[in-house]
PDB file of C-alpha atoms in Angstrom:
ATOM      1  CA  UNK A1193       0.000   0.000   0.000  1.00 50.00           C
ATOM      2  CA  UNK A1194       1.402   3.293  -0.919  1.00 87.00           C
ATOM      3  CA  UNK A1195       0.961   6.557   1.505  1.00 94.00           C
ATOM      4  CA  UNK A1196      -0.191  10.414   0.820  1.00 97.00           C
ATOM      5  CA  UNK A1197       3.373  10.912   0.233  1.00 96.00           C
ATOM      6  CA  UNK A1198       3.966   8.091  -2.378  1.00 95.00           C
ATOM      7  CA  UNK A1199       1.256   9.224  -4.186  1.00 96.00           C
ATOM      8  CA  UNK A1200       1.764  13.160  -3.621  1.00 97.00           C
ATOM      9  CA  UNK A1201       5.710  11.851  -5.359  1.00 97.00           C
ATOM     10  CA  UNK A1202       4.255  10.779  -8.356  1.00 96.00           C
ATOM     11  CA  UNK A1203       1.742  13.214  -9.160  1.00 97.00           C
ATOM     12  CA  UNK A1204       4.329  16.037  -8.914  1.00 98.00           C
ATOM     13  CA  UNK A1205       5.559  15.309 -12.629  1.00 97.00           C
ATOM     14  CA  UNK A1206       1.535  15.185 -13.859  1.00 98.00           C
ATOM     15  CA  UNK A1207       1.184  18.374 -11.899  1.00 98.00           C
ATOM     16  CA  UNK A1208       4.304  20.803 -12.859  1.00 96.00           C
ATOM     17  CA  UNK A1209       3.013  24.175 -14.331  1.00 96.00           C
ATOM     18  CA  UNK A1210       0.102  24.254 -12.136  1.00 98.00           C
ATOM     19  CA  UNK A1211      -0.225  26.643  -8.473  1.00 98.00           C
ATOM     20  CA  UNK A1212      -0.510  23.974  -6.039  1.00 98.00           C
ATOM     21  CA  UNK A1213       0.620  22.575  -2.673  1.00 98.00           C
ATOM     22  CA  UNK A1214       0.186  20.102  -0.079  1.00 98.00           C
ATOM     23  CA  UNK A1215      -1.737  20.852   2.900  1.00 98.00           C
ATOM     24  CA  UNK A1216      -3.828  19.190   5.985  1.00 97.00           C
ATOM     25  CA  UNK A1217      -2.732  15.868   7.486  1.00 97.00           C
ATOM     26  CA  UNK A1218       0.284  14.905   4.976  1.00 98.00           C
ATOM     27  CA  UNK A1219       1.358  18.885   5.993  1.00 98.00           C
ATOM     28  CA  UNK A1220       1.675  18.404   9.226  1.00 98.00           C
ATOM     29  CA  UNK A1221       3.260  14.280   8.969  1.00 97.00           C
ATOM     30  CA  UNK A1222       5.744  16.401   6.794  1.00 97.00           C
ATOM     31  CA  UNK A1223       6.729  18.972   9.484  1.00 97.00           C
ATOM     32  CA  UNK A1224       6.367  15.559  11.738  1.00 97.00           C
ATOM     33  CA  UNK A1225       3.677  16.603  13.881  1.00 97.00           C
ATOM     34  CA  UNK A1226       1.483  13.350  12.902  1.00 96.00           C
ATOM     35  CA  UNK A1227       2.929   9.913  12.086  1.00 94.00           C
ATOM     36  CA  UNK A1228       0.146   8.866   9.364  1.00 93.00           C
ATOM     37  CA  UNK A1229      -1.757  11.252   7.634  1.00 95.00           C
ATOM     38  CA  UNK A1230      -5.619  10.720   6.757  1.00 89.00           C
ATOM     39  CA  UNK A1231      -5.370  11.435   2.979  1.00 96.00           C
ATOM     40  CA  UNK A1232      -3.534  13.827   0.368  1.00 98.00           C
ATOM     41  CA  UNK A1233      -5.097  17.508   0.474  1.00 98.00           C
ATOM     42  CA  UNK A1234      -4.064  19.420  -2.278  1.00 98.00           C
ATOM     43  CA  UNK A1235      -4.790  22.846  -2.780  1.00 98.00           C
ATOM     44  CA  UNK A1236      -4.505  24.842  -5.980  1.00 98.00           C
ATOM     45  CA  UNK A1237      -5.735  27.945  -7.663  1.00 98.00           C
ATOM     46  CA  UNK A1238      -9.678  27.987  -8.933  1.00 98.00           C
ATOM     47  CA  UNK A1239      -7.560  28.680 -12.344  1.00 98.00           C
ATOM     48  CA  UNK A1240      -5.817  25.679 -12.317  1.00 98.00           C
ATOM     49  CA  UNK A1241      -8.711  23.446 -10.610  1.00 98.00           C
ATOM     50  CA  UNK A1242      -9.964  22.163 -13.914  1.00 98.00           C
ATOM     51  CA  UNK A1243      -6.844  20.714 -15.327  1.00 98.00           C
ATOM     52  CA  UNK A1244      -5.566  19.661 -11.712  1.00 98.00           C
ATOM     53  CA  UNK A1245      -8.945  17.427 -11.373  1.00 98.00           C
ATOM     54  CA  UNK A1246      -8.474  16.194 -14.409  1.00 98.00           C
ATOM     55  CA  UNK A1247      -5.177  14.595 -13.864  1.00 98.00           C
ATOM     56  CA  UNK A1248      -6.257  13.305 -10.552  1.00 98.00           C
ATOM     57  CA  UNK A1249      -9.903  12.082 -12.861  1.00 98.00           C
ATOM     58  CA  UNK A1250      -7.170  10.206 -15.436  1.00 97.00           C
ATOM     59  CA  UNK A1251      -5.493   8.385 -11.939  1.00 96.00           C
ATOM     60  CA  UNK A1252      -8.464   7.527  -9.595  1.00 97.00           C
ATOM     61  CA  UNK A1253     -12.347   7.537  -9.260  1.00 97.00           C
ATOM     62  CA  UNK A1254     -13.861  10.852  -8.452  1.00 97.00           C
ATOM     63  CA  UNK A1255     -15.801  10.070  -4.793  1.00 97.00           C
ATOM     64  CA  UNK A1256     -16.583  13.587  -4.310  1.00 96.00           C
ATOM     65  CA  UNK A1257     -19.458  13.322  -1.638  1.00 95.00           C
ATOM     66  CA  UNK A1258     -22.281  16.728  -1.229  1.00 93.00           C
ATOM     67  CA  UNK A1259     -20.900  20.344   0.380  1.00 91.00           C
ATOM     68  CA  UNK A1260     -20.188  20.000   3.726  1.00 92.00           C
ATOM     69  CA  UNK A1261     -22.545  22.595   6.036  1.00 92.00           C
ATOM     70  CA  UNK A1262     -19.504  23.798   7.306  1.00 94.00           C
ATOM     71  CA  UNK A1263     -17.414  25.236   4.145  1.00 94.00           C
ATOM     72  CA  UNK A1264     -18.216  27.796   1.154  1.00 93.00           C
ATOM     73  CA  UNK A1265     -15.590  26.084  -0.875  1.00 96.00           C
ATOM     74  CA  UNK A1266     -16.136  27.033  -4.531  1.00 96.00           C
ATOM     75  CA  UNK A1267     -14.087  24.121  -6.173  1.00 97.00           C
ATOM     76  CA  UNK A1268     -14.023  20.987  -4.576  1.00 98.00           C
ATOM     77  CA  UNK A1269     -13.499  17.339  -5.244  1.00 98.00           C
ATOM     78  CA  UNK A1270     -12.574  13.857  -3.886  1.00 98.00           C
ATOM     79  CA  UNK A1271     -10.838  10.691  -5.833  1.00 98.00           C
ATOM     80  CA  UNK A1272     -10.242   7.462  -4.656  1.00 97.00           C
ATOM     81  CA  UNK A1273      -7.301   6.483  -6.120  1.00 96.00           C
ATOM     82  CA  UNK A1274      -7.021   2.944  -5.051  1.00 93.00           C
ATOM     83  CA  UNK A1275      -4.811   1.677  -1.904  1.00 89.00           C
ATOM     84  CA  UNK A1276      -7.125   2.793   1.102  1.00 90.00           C
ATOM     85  CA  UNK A1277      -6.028   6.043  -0.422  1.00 95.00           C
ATOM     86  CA  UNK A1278      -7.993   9.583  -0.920  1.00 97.00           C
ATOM     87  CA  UNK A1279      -7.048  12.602  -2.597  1.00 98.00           C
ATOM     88  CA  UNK A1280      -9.011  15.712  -1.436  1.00 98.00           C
ATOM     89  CA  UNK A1281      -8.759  18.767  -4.037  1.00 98.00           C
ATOM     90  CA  UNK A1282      -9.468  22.306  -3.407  1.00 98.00           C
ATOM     91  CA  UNK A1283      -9.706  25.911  -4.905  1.00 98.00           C
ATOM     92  CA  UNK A1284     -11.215  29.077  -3.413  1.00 97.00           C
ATOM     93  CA  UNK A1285     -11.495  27.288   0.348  1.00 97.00           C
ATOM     94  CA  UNK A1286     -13.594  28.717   2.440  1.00 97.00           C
ATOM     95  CA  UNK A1287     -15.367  28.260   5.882  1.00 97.00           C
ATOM     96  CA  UNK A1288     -18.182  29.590   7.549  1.00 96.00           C
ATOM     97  CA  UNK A1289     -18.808  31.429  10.491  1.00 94.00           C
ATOM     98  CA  UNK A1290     -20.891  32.441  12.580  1.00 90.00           C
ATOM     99  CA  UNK A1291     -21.323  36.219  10.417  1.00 89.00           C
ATOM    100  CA  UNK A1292     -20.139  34.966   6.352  1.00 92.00           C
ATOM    101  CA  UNK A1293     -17.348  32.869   5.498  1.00 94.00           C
ATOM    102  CA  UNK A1294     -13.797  33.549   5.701  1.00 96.00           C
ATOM    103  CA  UNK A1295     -12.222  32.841   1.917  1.00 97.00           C
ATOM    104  CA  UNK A1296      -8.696  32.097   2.185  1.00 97.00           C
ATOM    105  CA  UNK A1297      -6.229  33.506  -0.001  1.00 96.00           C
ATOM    106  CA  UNK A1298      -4.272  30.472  -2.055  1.00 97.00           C
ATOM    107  CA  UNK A1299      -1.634  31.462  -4.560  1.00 97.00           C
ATOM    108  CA  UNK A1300       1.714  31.142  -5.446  1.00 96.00           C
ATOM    109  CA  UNK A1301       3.041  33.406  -2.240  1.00 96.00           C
ATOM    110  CA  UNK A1302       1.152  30.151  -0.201  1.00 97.00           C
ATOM    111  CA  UNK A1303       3.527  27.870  -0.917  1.00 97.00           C
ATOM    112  CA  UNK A1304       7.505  26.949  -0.588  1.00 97.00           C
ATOM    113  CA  UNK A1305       8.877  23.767  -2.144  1.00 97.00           C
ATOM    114  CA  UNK A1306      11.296  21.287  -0.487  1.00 95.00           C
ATOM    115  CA  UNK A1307      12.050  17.733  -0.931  1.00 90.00           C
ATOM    116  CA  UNK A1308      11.169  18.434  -4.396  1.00 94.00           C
ATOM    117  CA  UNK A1309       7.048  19.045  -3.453  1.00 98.00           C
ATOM    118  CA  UNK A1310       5.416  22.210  -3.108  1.00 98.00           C
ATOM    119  CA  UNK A1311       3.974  22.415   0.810  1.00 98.00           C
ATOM    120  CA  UNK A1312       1.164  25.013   1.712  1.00 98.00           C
ATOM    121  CA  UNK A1313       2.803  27.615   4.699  1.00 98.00           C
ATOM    122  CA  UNK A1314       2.682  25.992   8.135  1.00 98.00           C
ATOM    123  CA  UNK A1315       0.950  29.460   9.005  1.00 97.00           C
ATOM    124  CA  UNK A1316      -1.996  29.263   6.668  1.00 97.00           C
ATOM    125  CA  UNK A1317      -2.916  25.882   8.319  1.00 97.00           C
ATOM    126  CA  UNK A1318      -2.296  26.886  11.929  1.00 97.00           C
ATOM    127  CA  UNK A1319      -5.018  29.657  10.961  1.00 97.00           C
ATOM    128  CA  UNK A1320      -6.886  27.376   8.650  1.00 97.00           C
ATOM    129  CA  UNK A1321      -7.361  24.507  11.367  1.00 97.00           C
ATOM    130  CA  UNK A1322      -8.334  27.218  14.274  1.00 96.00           C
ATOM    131  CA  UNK A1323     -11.496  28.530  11.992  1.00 96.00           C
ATOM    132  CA  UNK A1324     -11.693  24.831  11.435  1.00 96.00           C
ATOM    133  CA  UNK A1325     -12.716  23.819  15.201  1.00 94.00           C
ATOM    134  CA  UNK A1326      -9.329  21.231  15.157  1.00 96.00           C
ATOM    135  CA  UNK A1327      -7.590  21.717  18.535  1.00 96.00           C
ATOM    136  CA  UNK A1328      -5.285  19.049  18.448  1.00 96.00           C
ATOM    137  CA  UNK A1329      -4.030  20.318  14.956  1.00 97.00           C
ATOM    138  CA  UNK A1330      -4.368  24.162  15.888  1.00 97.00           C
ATOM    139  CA  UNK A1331      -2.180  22.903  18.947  1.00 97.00           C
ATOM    140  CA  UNK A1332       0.225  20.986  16.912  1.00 97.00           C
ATOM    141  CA  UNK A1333       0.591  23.616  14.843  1.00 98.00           C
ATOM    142  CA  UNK A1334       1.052  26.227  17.460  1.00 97.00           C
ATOM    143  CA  UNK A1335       3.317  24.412  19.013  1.00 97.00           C
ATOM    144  CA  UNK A1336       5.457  23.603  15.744  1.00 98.00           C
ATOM    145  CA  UNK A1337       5.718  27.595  15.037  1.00 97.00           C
ATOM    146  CA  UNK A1338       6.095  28.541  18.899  1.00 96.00           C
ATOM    147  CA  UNK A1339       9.842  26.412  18.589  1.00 97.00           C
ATOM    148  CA  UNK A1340      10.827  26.889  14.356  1.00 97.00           C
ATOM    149  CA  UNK A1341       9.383  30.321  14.674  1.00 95.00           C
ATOM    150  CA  UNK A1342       7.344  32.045  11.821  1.00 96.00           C
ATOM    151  CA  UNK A1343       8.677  31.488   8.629  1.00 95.00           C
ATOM    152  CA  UNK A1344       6.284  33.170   6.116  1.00 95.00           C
ATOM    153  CA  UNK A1345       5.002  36.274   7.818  1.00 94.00           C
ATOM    154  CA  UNK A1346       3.815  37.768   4.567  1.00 95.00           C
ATOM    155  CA  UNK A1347       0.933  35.059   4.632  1.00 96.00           C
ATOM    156  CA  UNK A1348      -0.458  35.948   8.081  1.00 94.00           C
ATOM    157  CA  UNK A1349       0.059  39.562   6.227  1.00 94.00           C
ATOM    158  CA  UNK A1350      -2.077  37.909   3.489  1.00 95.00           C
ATOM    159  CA  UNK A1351      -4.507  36.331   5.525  1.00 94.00           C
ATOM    160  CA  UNK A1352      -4.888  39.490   7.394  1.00 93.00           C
ATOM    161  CA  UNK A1353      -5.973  41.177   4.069  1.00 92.00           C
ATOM    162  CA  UNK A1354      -8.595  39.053   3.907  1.00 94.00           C
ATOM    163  CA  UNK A1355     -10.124  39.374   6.527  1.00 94.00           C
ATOM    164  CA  UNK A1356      -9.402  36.866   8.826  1.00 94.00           C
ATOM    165  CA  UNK A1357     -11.192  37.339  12.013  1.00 93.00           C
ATOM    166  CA  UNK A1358      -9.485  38.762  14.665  1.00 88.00           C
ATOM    167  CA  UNK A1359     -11.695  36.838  16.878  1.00 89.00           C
ATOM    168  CA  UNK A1360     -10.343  33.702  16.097  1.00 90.00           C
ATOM    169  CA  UNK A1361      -6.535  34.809  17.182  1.00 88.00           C
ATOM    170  CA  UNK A1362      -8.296  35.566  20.874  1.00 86.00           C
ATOM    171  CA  UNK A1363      -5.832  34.793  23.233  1.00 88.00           C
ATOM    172  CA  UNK A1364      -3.735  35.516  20.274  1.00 89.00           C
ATOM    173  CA  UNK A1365      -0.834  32.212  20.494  1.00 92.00           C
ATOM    174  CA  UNK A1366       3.169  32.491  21.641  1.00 91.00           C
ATOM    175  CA  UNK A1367       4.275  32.338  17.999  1.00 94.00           C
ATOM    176  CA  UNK A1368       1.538  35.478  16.904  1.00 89.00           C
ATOM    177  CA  UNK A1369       4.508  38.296  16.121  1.00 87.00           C
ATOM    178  CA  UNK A1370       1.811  41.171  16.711  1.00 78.00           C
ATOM    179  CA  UNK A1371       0.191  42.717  20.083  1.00 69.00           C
ATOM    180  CA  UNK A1372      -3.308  41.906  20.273  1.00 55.00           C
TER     181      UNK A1372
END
C-alpha cells in the first residue's frame, strides 16, 4: 500500500506548471507533527482546478461526496485512487462562520517547495485549522511555530488582508509576532 506521500511523489511530474501545494494531514506528517496522515489535500488555484482534477480524474475515481454545512468552498473534489487512499482537491477554500465565510487567499506566495514538493505555509494551516474547530491540529501547529518560529510572515500579512477574524486569534498564540 502506498501513503499520501507516495502518491503526492508521483503526481508532482503530472502536476508541474500548475499553483498547487500540499496541505492538511500529509502537511503536518511532513513537518512531523502526525505519524500517518488521513489522505492527500491538495490545494490549488480555482484557475488551475480544472486541469488539476483532471489529472487526478485520469489516476483515480472521483468520490466527491455533497458540500459540507460547514465550508463555502467554490471548487471541490474527492478521488479514490485505489490503496485505502484519498485525494481531497481544493480551490477558493472557504469556511463559515458564525457572520459569512472567511475565503482564504491560495496562490503562489502560499507555498515553498522542499524535498522536491510544493507544501502550503505551516501558518496558513495553523489559521486554517483554528477557523476549522481542530484543537489538536491548531495545537500541533502552534506548538510547531512557537519552537521553528514564523517562517512566512507575509501570509499571516495575506490572511490578514482578507479578513481573517481577529476573533479567532483571541488569546492571540506564543508564535503570533503582533500585540493583540
Amino acid at each position: 500500500m502506498s501513503t499520501p506521500l507516495q502518491l503526492a511523489r508521483s503526481l508532482a511530474p503530472l502536476l508541474a506548471g500548475y499553483c498547487w501545494a500540499i496541505g492538511g494531514s500529509t502537511l503536518l506528517q511532513h513537518l512531523d507533527l502526525v505519524e500517518q496522515p488521513r489522505d492527500l489535500d491538495i490545494v490549488t488555484t480555482a484557475a488551475d482546478f480544472a486541469a488539476v482534477r483532471a489529472v487526478l480524474a485520469a489516476r483515480g475515481q472521483d468520490i466527491t461526496p455533497p458540500p459540507h454545512p460547514q465550508y463555502a468552498t467554490r471548487h471541490f473534489a474527492r478521488f479514490d485512487m485505489g490503496d485505502g487512499l484519498s485525494v481531497d482537491l481544493i480551490a477558493d477554500m472557504a469556511i463559515k462562520l458564525e457572520k459569512g465565510s472567511y475565503r482564504w487567499p491560495f496562490d503562489a506566495s502560499a507555498r515553498f517547495e522542499t524535498d522536491g514538493l510544493p507544501w502550503c505555509c505551516p501558518e496558513d494551516w495553523a489559521l486554517l485549522y483554528r477557523l476549522m474547530g481542530r484543537e489538536e491540529q491548531t495545537e500541533a501547529l502552534d506548538e510547531w511555530l512557537d519552537e521553528h518560529g514564523v517562517q512566512h510572515p507575509q501570509r499571516l500579512a495575506a490572511n490578514l488582508f482578507a479578513q481573517y477574524p481577529a476573533s479567532a486569534m483571541q488569546p492571540a498564540p506564543a508564535w503570533w509576532p503582533w500585540e493583540e
